[in-house]
XYZ file of C-alpha atoms in Angstrom:
596
model
C 46.020 2.485 -43.867
C 43.564 4.189 -46.225
C 44.452 7.715 -47.366
C 42.397 10.708 -46.605
C 41.540 10.958 -50.353
C 39.953 7.485 -50.421
C 37.939 8.326 -47.453
C 36.663 11.549 -48.847
C 35.631 9.519 -52.092
C 33.562 7.046 -49.947
C 31.907 9.825 -48.161
C 30.850 11.455 -51.552
C 29.735 8.002 -52.817
C 27.457 7.446 -49.775
C 26.177 10.929 -50.004
C 25.253 10.475 -53.955
C 23.519 7.196 -53.173
C 21.650 8.576 -50.259
C 20.568 11.650 -52.234
C 19.375 9.154 -55.219
C 17.502 7.024 -52.743
C 15.453 10.063 -51.462
C 14.803 11.400 -54.976
C 13.475 7.925 -56.043
C 11.180 7.938 -53.033
C 9.604 11.292 -53.694
C 9.326 10.461 -57.368
C 7.476 7.033 -56.733
C 5.199 8.888 -54.204
C 4.262 11.577 -56.691
C 3.311 8.656 -59.063
C 1.134 7.172 -56.437
C -0.391 10.484 -55.611
C -1.396 11.287 -59.185
C -3.402 7.933 -59.528
C -4.800 8.356 -55.982
C -6.213 11.747 -56.720
C -8.526 10.306 -59.438
C -10.173 8.035 -56.855
C -13.398 8.737 -55.024
C -14.209 7.640 -51.441
C -17.780 7.165 -49.916
C -19.548 9.829 -48.400
C -19.256 10.213 -44.494
C -22.154 8.952 -42.405
C -24.734 11.536 -41.345
C -24.062 13.371 -38.133
C -20.201 12.403 -38.192
C -17.465 15.071 -37.448
C -16.291 16.951 -40.667
C -12.643 16.612 -41.322
C -10.541 19.574 -39.903
C -13.404 20.721 -37.619
C -12.177 23.177 -35.066
C -13.030 21.014 -32.229
C -9.802 19.033 -32.854
C -7.821 22.457 -32.834
C -9.517 23.310 -29.534
C -8.319 19.902 -28.111
C -4.822 20.615 -29.212
C -4.950 24.127 -27.779
C -6.089 22.711 -24.292
C -3.125 20.170 -24.344
C -0.889 22.981 -25.229
C -2.085 25.035 -22.177
C -1.653 21.868 -20.006
C 1.840 21.295 -20.943
C 2.637 25.053 -20.510
C 1.014 25.112 -17.158
C 2.929 22.069 -15.933
C 6.022 23.657 -17.237
C 5.398 26.966 -15.340
C 4.109 25.090 -12.351
C 7.456 22.869 -12.023
C 9.718 25.699 -12.546
C 8.031 27.968 -9.888
C 7.915 25.053 -7.358
C 11.632 24.104 -7.856
C 12.802 27.624 -7.680
C 10.746 28.745 -4.563
C 11.270 25.435 -2.849
C 15.149 25.747 -3.330
C 14.946 29.408 -2.195
C 13.181 28.261 1.182
C 15.768 25.479 1.358
C 18.537 27.987 1.581
C 17.101 29.241 4.854
C 16.591 25.752 6.182
C 12.962 25.670 5.641
C 11.356 22.417 4.369
C 11.139 22.822 0.520
C 7.490 21.740 0.490
C 6.644 25.194 2.208
C 7.873 26.967 -0.721
C 6.314 24.690 -3.271
C 2.980 25.109 -1.604
C 3.489 28.777 -1.695
C 4.408 28.718 -5.483
C 1.045 26.791 -6.138
C -0.779 29.541 -4.217
C 1.184 32.433 -5.995
C 0.259 31.096 -9.511
C -3.410 30.996 -8.474
C -5.880 33.904 -8.325
C -4.624 35.119 -4.967
C -1.503 36.693 -6.587
C -0.935 36.033 -10.416
C -4.724 36.343 -11.235
C -4.990 39.513 -9.183
C -1.842 41.567 -10.372
C -1.558 39.876 -13.891
C -4.980 38.541 -15.098
C -4.188 38.214 -18.625
C -0.945 36.217 -17.900
C -2.984 34.085 -15.467
C -5.708 33.604 -18.025
C -3.279 32.280 -20.654
C -1.104 30.276 -18.283
C -3.869 28.615 -16.244
C -7.143 29.159 -17.724
C -10.388 27.572 -16.433
C -9.959 24.798 -19.061
C -6.862 23.477 -17.474
C -8.275 22.943 -14.143
C -9.907 19.413 -14.823
C -6.506 18.251 -16.431
C -4.403 19.459 -13.485
C -7.137 17.735 -10.865
C -6.525 14.400 -12.603
C -2.884 14.594 -12.499
C -2.964 16.039 -8.860
C -5.123 13.000 -7.866
C -2.783 10.480 -9.210
C 0.073 12.387 -7.534
C -1.621 12.413 -4.143
C -2.497 8.659 -4.368
C 1.261 7.853 -5.075
C 2.389 10.236 -2.536
C 0.035 8.522 0.228
C 1.260 5.232 -0.860
C 4.798 6.268 -0.305
C 4.072 7.804 2.981
C 2.691 4.351 3.963
C 5.932 2.862 2.727
C 7.916 5.315 4.908
C 5.902 4.578 8.146
C 7.656 2.230 10.512
C 5.182 0.044 12.468
C 8.023 -0.350 15.002
C 7.408 3.275 15.952
C 3.723 2.302 17.043
C 4.770 -0.848 18.963
C 8.167 -0.313 20.726
C 7.916 2.944 22.334
C 7.008 3.480 25.942
C 3.923 4.741 27.847
C 5.283 8.407 27.680
C 5.172 8.338 23.936
C 1.607 6.883 23.840
C 0.512 9.497 26.344
C 1.875 12.300 24.297
C 0.558 10.686 21.028
C -3.014 10.654 22.466
C -2.676 14.397 24.016
C -1.471 15.546 20.545
C -4.502 14.339 18.870
C -7.338 14.789 21.385
C -6.537 18.258 22.272
C -6.520 19.668 19.055
C -9.622 17.646 17.992
C -11.558 18.991 20.853
C -10.350 22.592 20.303
C -11.252 22.323 16.406
C -14.649 20.946 17.295
C -15.191 23.833 19.829
C -14.165 26.343 17.191
C -16.826 24.932 14.980
C -19.544 26.633 17.389
C -18.370 29.849 16.302
C -17.430 29.245 12.596
C -20.346 27.348 11.712
C -22.869 30.172 11.740
C -20.552 32.312 9.733
C -18.753 30.296 7.077
C -21.183 27.305 6.587
C -24.596 26.804 5.123
C -27.682 24.950 6.211
C -27.358 21.880 3.994
C -23.976 21.000 5.695
C -24.947 19.087 9.115
C -23.018 20.570 12.033
C -21.691 17.058 13.105
C -19.934 16.671 9.796
C -18.521 20.212 9.860
C -17.267 19.845 13.561
C -15.841 16.325 12.932
C -13.891 17.677 9.898
C -12.583 20.889 11.583
C -11.455 18.892 14.554
C -9.599 16.350 12.181
C -8.016 19.174 10.290
C -6.692 20.594 13.489
C -5.251 17.137 14.443
C -2.969 16.526 11.424
C 0.791 16.368 11.577
C 3.095 16.003 8.633
C 5.034 12.861 9.382
C 7.368 13.212 6.385
C 8.244 16.944 7.081
C 8.722 16.136 10.709
C 10.934 13.072 10.201
C 13.065 15.142 7.691
C 13.536 18.143 10.222
C 14.609 15.485 12.847
C 16.974 13.671 10.702
C 18.489 17.019 9.263
C 19.055 18.184 12.766
C 20.350 14.641 13.895
C 17.894 14.526 16.836
C 15.936 11.616 15.672
C 17.751 9.285 18.192
C 17.297 11.570 21.221
C 14.533 10.863 23.645
C 12.554 13.708 22.347
C 13.112 12.809 18.798
C 11.872 9.272 19.325
C 8.658 10.510 21.013
C 8.149 13.028 18.312
C 8.433 10.310 15.598
C 6.136 8.117 17.516
C 3.517 10.719 17.995
C 3.745 11.732 14.381
C 3.312 8.117 13.210
C 0.299 7.587 15.549
C -0.999 10.984 14.506
C -0.764 9.955 10.837
C -2.677 6.533 11.322
C -5.280 8.031 13.697
C -5.987 11.298 11.733
C -6.486 9.287 8.459
C -8.970 6.791 10.320
C -10.825 9.784 11.717
C -11.006 11.378 8.241
C -11.912 8.197 6.784
C -14.938 7.972 9.540
C -15.746 11.588 8.741
C -15.823 10.950 4.932
C -18.169 7.885 5.566
C -20.390 9.889 7.611
C -20.562 12.670 5.002
C -21.353 10.414 2.196
C -23.699 8.055 3.717
C -27.149 8.555 5.471
C -28.819 6.403 8.021
C -28.596 2.723 7.580
C -25.951 3.308 4.627
C -23.549 4.615 7.461
C -23.598 0.970 9.040
C -22.832 -0.572 5.559
C -20.021 1.579 5.022
C -18.523 0.752 8.398
C -18.996 -2.730 7.950
C -17.269 -2.707 4.478
C -14.448 -0.555 6.002
C -13.924 -3.069 8.661
C -13.937 -5.954 5.992
C -11.381 -4.035 4.018
C -9.026 -3.605 7.083
C -9.489 -7.273 7.760
C -8.540 -8.161 4.161
C -5.341 -5.979 4.142
C -4.009 -7.452 7.384
C -4.955 -11.128 6.921
C -4.406 -11.399 3.108
C -2.578 -8.568 1.609
C 0.033 -8.039 4.138
C 1.215 -11.738 4.040
C 1.150 -11.612 0.285
C 3.295 -8.414 0.223
C 5.673 -9.979 2.534
C 6.141 -13.002 0.265
C 6.596 -10.543 -2.659
C 9.317 -8.844 -0.980
C 10.921 -12.295 -0.504
C 10.781 -12.653 -4.327
C 12.347 -9.236 -4.674
C 15.050 -10.369 -2.242
C 15.812 -13.561 -4.305
C 16.122 -11.565 -7.473
C 18.060 -8.714 -5.973
C 16.203 -6.085 -8.007
C 12.905 -4.585 -8.597
C 11.779 -6.320 -11.859
C 8.871 -5.009 -14.040
C 6.704 -8.134 -13.011
C 6.989 -7.196 -9.277
C 6.382 -3.742 -9.919
C 3.389 -4.407 -11.977
C 1.888 -6.574 -9.023
C 2.463 -3.729 -6.694
C 0.859 -1.219 -8.902
C -2.072 -3.534 -9.476
C -2.648 -3.890 -5.670
C -2.258 -0.163 -5.272
C -4.837 0.654 -8.003
C -7.154 -2.167 -6.444
C -6.804 -0.903 -2.969
C -7.567 2.724 -3.906
C -10.502 1.495 -5.969
C -11.897 -0.532 -2.965
C -11.816 2.303 -0.463
C -13.406 4.725 -3.127
C -16.139 2.063 -3.814
C -16.719 1.659 -0.218
C -17.385 5.567 0.105
C -14.328 6.676 1.737
C -11.436 8.137 -0.499
C -8.718 6.522 -2.793
C -5.923 7.960 -0.560
C -6.937 5.749 2.182
C -6.314 2.639 0.128
C -3.117 4.039 -1.189
C -1.754 4.593 2.454
C -2.945 1.312 3.853
C -1.292 -0.770 1.104
C 1.973 1.129 1.655
C 1.603 0.664 5.268
C 1.235 -3.331 4.956
C 4.405 -3.646 2.748
C 7.420 -4.528 4.982
C 8.861 -1.161 5.839
C 12.699 -1.991 6.026
C 12.548 -4.297 2.810
C 14.584 -3.428 -0.073
C 11.585 -3.568 -2.316
C 9.938 -0.695 -0.223
C 13.190 1.394 -0.800
C 13.548 0.661 -4.382
C 9.872 1.402 -5.090
C 10.442 4.804 -3.067
C 13.660 5.442 -5.141
C 11.966 4.890 -8.388
C 8.745 6.831 -7.729
C 9.840 9.583 -5.543
C 11.488 11.945 -8.178
C 8.496 11.776 -10.560
C 5.898 12.423 -7.762
C 7.950 15.410 -6.151
C 9.071 17.136 -9.368
C 6.080 16.528 -11.641
C 2.859 15.458 -9.947
C 2.903 17.209 -6.531
C 3.461 20.518 -8.094
C 0.367 19.969 -10.158
C -1.415 19.309 -6.771
C -0.125 22.621 -5.386
C -1.224 24.418 -8.508
C -4.631 22.810 -8.295
C -4.795 23.851 -4.704
C -3.796 27.529 -5.601
C -6.483 27.610 -8.086
C -8.826 26.850 -5.321
C -7.487 29.012 -2.828
C -8.721 32.546 -3.102
C -7.201 34.672 -0.547
C -9.237 37.680 -1.624
C -12.400 35.914 -0.240
C -10.853 36.778 3.300
C -11.651 40.417 3.630
C -12.213 42.949 6.413
C -10.854 43.004 9.892
C -13.248 40.554 11.423
C -12.218 37.706 8.949
C -8.436 38.313 9.231
C -8.881 38.064 13.132
C -10.751 34.945 12.519
C -7.531 33.567 10.493
C -5.388 34.660 13.401
C -7.693 32.764 15.925
C -7.563 29.634 13.718
C -4.014 29.716 13.577
C -3.468 30.377 17.416
C -6.137 27.617 18.270
C -4.544 25.211 16.044
C -1.034 25.901 17.499
C -2.255 25.843 21.125
C -3.918 22.557 20.562
C -0.981 20.939 19.002
C 1.749 22.639 21.013
C 0.009 22.793 24.186
C -1.345 19.261 24.236
C 2.065 17.786 23.155
C 4.209 19.897 25.463
C 2.235 19.646 28.592
C 1.764 15.740 28.153
C 5.576 15.370 27.500
C 6.310 17.488 30.607
C 4.125 15.205 32.712
C 5.867 12.156 31.402
C 9.173 13.282 32.424
C 10.848 15.494 29.647
C 12.227 18.835 30.587
C 10.371 22.027 29.634
C 12.936 22.817 26.818
C 12.394 19.300 25.261
C 8.852 19.331 25.786
C 8.403 22.657 24.001
C 10.651 21.387 21.142
C 8.414 18.436 20.770
C 5.331 20.739 20.746
C 6.664 22.880 17.975
C 7.494 19.673 15.877
C 4.072 18.508 16.411
C 2.567 21.627 14.963
C 4.041 20.860 11.479
C 1.242 20.279 9.089
C 2.509 20.609 5.624
C 1.166 18.606 2.663
C -0.773 16.189 4.718
C -3.248 19.163 5.824
C -3.733 20.286 2.371
C -4.856 16.824 1.280
C -7.387 16.729 4.117
C -8.521 20.518 3.178
C -8.990 19.375 -0.479
C -10.934 16.362 0.520
C -13.186 18.713 2.609
C -13.720 21.152 -0.064
C -14.475 18.383 -2.651
C -17.127 17.043 -0.247
C -18.312 20.730 0.348
C -18.060 20.178 3.951
C -16.113 23.531 4.081
C -16.637 26.752 1.978
C -14.002 28.326 -0.207
C -13.495 30.922 2.338
C -12.793 28.633 5.180
C -10.603 26.565 2.866
C -8.551 29.603 2.220
C -8.198 30.298 5.947
C -7.158 26.808 6.840
C -4.600 26.834 3.969
C -3.084 29.895 5.465
C -3.010 27.991 8.800
C -1.225 25.012 7.311
C 1.441 27.322 5.672
C 2.174 29.535 8.841
C 2.458 26.488 11.208
C 4.628 24.586 8.781
C 6.820 27.707 8.176
C 7.089 28.481 11.818
C 8.439 25.096 12.893
C 12.081 25.370 11.966
C 12.849 28.973 13.241
C 11.167 28.289 16.453
C 12.864 24.923 17.050
C 16.088 26.418 16.320
C 15.485 29.321 18.741
C 14.593 26.794 21.402
C 17.615 24.500 20.894
C 20.302 26.951 19.893
C 21.764 27.479 23.342
C 22.519 23.996 24.333
C 22.172 20.592 22.497
C 19.451 18.150 23.529
C 20.304 15.797 26.429
C 21.495 12.765 24.522
C 23.365 15.020 22.067
C 25.282 16.773 24.945
C 26.437 13.449 26.335
C 27.526 12.438 22.715
C 29.321 15.580 22.261
C 31.823 15.228 25.208
C 35.074 14.554 23.582
C 37.458 11.734 24.940
C 41.058 13.175 25.111
C 43.608 10.428 24.085
C 47.569 11.358 24.130
C 48.852 11.580 20.502
C 51.306 8.537 21.342
C 48.242 6.291 21.452
C 46.355 7.537 18.136
C 46.950 5.009 15.487
C 45.388 4.502 11.957
C 44.519 6.892 9.050
C 41.184 8.113 8.026
C 40.634 8.619 4.319
C 37.164 10.328 3.674
C 36.250 10.090 -0.077
C 33.414 11.547 -1.996
C 34.587 11.754 -5.598
C 35.833 8.657 -7.454
C 38.681 10.755 -9.092
C 41.989 10.545 -6.952
C 40.756 7.539 -4.726
C 43.639 5.231 -5.922
C 46.359 7.736 -5.222
C 44.756 8.446 -1.604
C 44.958 4.778 -0.800
C 48.395 4.320 -2.150
C 49.477 7.109 0.074
C 47.498 5.751 3.239
C 49.240 2.310 2.643
C 52.448 3.891 2.382
C 52.077 5.817 5.680
C 50.476 2.757 7.580
C 52.840 1.272 10.179
C 53.082 -2.710 10.403
C 51.105 -2.605 13.656
C 48.635 -0.061 12.664
C 45.041 -0.922 11.726
C 44.284 -0.755 7.998
C 43.086 2.791 6.604
C 39.589 3.608 7.297
C 37.857 4.713 4.067
C 34.832 6.855 4.870
C 32.542 7.424 1.788
C 30.434 10.483 2.090
C 27.034 10.567 0.321
C 24.625 13.420 0.131
C 21.258 12.222 2.040
C 18.097 12.173 -0.101
C 16.396 15.343 -0.815
C 13.257 16.500 1.042
C 9.975 15.031 -0.407
C 8.551 11.761 0.777
C 11.675 9.867 1.991
C 12.377 10.790 5.751
C 15.792 9.579 5.887
C 15.329 7.269 8.829
C 15.984 4.042 7.046
C 19.286 5.508 5.930
C 20.456 7.003 9.121
C 19.533 4.024 11.095
C 21.759 1.991 8.891
C 18.919 -0.106 7.776
C 19.988 0.265 4.148
C 23.831 0.743 3.538
C 24.510 2.829 0.422
C 27.196 1.889 -2.167
C 28.574 5.048 -3.688
C 30.805 4.913 -6.757
C 33.690 6.213 -4.779
C 33.666 3.352 -2.450
C 33.345 0.848 -5.378
C 36.485 2.265 -6.793
C 38.281 1.992 -3.380
C 37.290 -1.602 -2.993
C 38.261 -2.568 -6.559
C 41.770 -0.818 -6.147
C 42.276 -2.603 -2.691
C 41.366 -5.957 -4.353
C 43.800 -5.341 -7.104
C 46.435 -4.209 -4.663
C 45.688 -7.185 -2.387
C 45.772 -4.700 0.411
C 43.308 -4.225 3.166
C 41.020 -1.140 4.100
C 38.149 -0.723 6.491
C 35.194 0.665 4.436
C 32.482 2.796 6.126
C 29.613 4.708 4.443
C 27.685 7.505 5.889
C 25.031 10.028 4.661
C 26.313 13.526 5.009
C 25.103 17.108 4.565
C 27.920 18.782 6.480
C 31.234 16.826 5.510
C 33.570 18.890 7.850
C 31.468 18.065 10.710
C 31.094 14.361 9.897
C 34.796 13.808 9.149
C 35.680 15.451 12.467
C 33.049 12.957 14.089
C 34.381 10.104 12.262
C 38.001 10.962 13.270
C 37.622 9.597 16.807
C 40.091 9.392 19.462
C 41.914 6.266 17.829
C 42.742 8.138 14.630
C 46.103 9.641 14.182
C 45.906 11.226 10.692
C 42.963 12.443 8.245
C 44.154 12.162 4.663
C 42.163 14.384 2.283
C 42.626 14.638 -1.461
C 42.709 17.954 -3.389
C 39.948 17.697 -6.180
C 36.831 19.505 -6.994
C 34.257 17.803 -4.543
C 30.782 16.608 -5.142
C 29.698 18.849 -2.016
C 30.530 22.136 -3.581
C 31.990 24.202 -6.286
C 35.300 25.023 -4.696
C 38.593 23.039 -4.262
């Protein structure tokens, strides 16, 4: 073994050699520089930029402002979104509100100097590009989450409620245009375009937010939850088709409208007959390889860009192409799940906050002034809510749901969220709606989305929904008939010790210990959680892998099970059914909290 003195000598020699190498490099460069300074280069071409011109400095300053703006936007969105999450509100409501707070409505009004530095006018074009990319990827993932089975396998009741939840708000929105058009529009906007757009904006339901609320409350498998998911899926598809039609009408005139319609039908036929089978075969390639390779992902991205490009070229909007491609990829394939996993964090954390900030820059609440205009905002919110709530609830009641479940369904269908903001930004880009009406409709989207969770809680808090009530009745079994041990795990640490104790306590005629792995469900954002909760994709957490490895090493048996859980106590008690005799819990710092 070498002595400490020898090791110290080696370090000194290495430092000396390194210093000598640096000194030699500097000396050689100085010699090169001495000769180079005596050389002369040709004069620059006439009209070319001069070295060190201030334009380059300006471009650098703009990039610094963009980076600063994105930093502030992400921090604000995460902070306010998390705050709303504490009150069991969809995080997207807080993120939308953060974008508006950073705009001229709040920050620009009370701290104009800070607003001018963080979000100057020169930043808006850059944010717009980032926001548009984020929206395209978001709509692609919404299409991936959309389950076509929801559109095919539900009964006539769901179809009737779906139609009512679209037709009623559309008619009320178009009727409201009769009063708003003379006040908040201009002569260059045809009433047909204005009324169609207002009707579509009233008909939108945010499928991702609604699905997340249902899965979080574990009511997605009740009859009301199934109808709500079906209605939201139909609303999504129908609203985007209607909006595509409206955009086509706005962008085209006369005979060109027929050309746009023909191209759109050709595009849809190509997606169904050509792209959909190709994506199905690509998902088989993914399944054979067991992972999403860069080659497969490149094919998907190229298809996404071409699809968005095609719809934009037709005269509709790139988001329709992105949504359509996501919808034709097999919903329950591993490829769809892994694409969502890879893209979701980037889109939710970075790109969508940029969209919220860009929307906030365009939302000027100060344009809504005076008692009459605020009363108009209240009327828009009331009519939007009556259309969605009333149409859905009455149709649900007529199809056999009780009044309480029908009211809960109406409240859920009134959720608009981010989908509404995308629609409104398209309308503002096309100049179909004015900045004043844009601000009013943004307020409507915020209020209707924010009100969903508390009203739903108020309606369902006294008694569970019908299917939940039946499932909640416990089956009493005598203690002498209870057999088996349940071992809930979430943290890999301590799993072997728990299993050793469970095996030692298992009698010869008892079943093997049930190992229940608890995993937090995916955060909000795009993923609805439906695939996971319906067990189409079984997660494999590290704790369960440790349990399986230890059981294999011991040549012992366990009954592994994995569930998503946001309330471990409740889910452990639900899993400890009438046949379980003991629940074995470890003492360690869990992944579901900061206490022991």
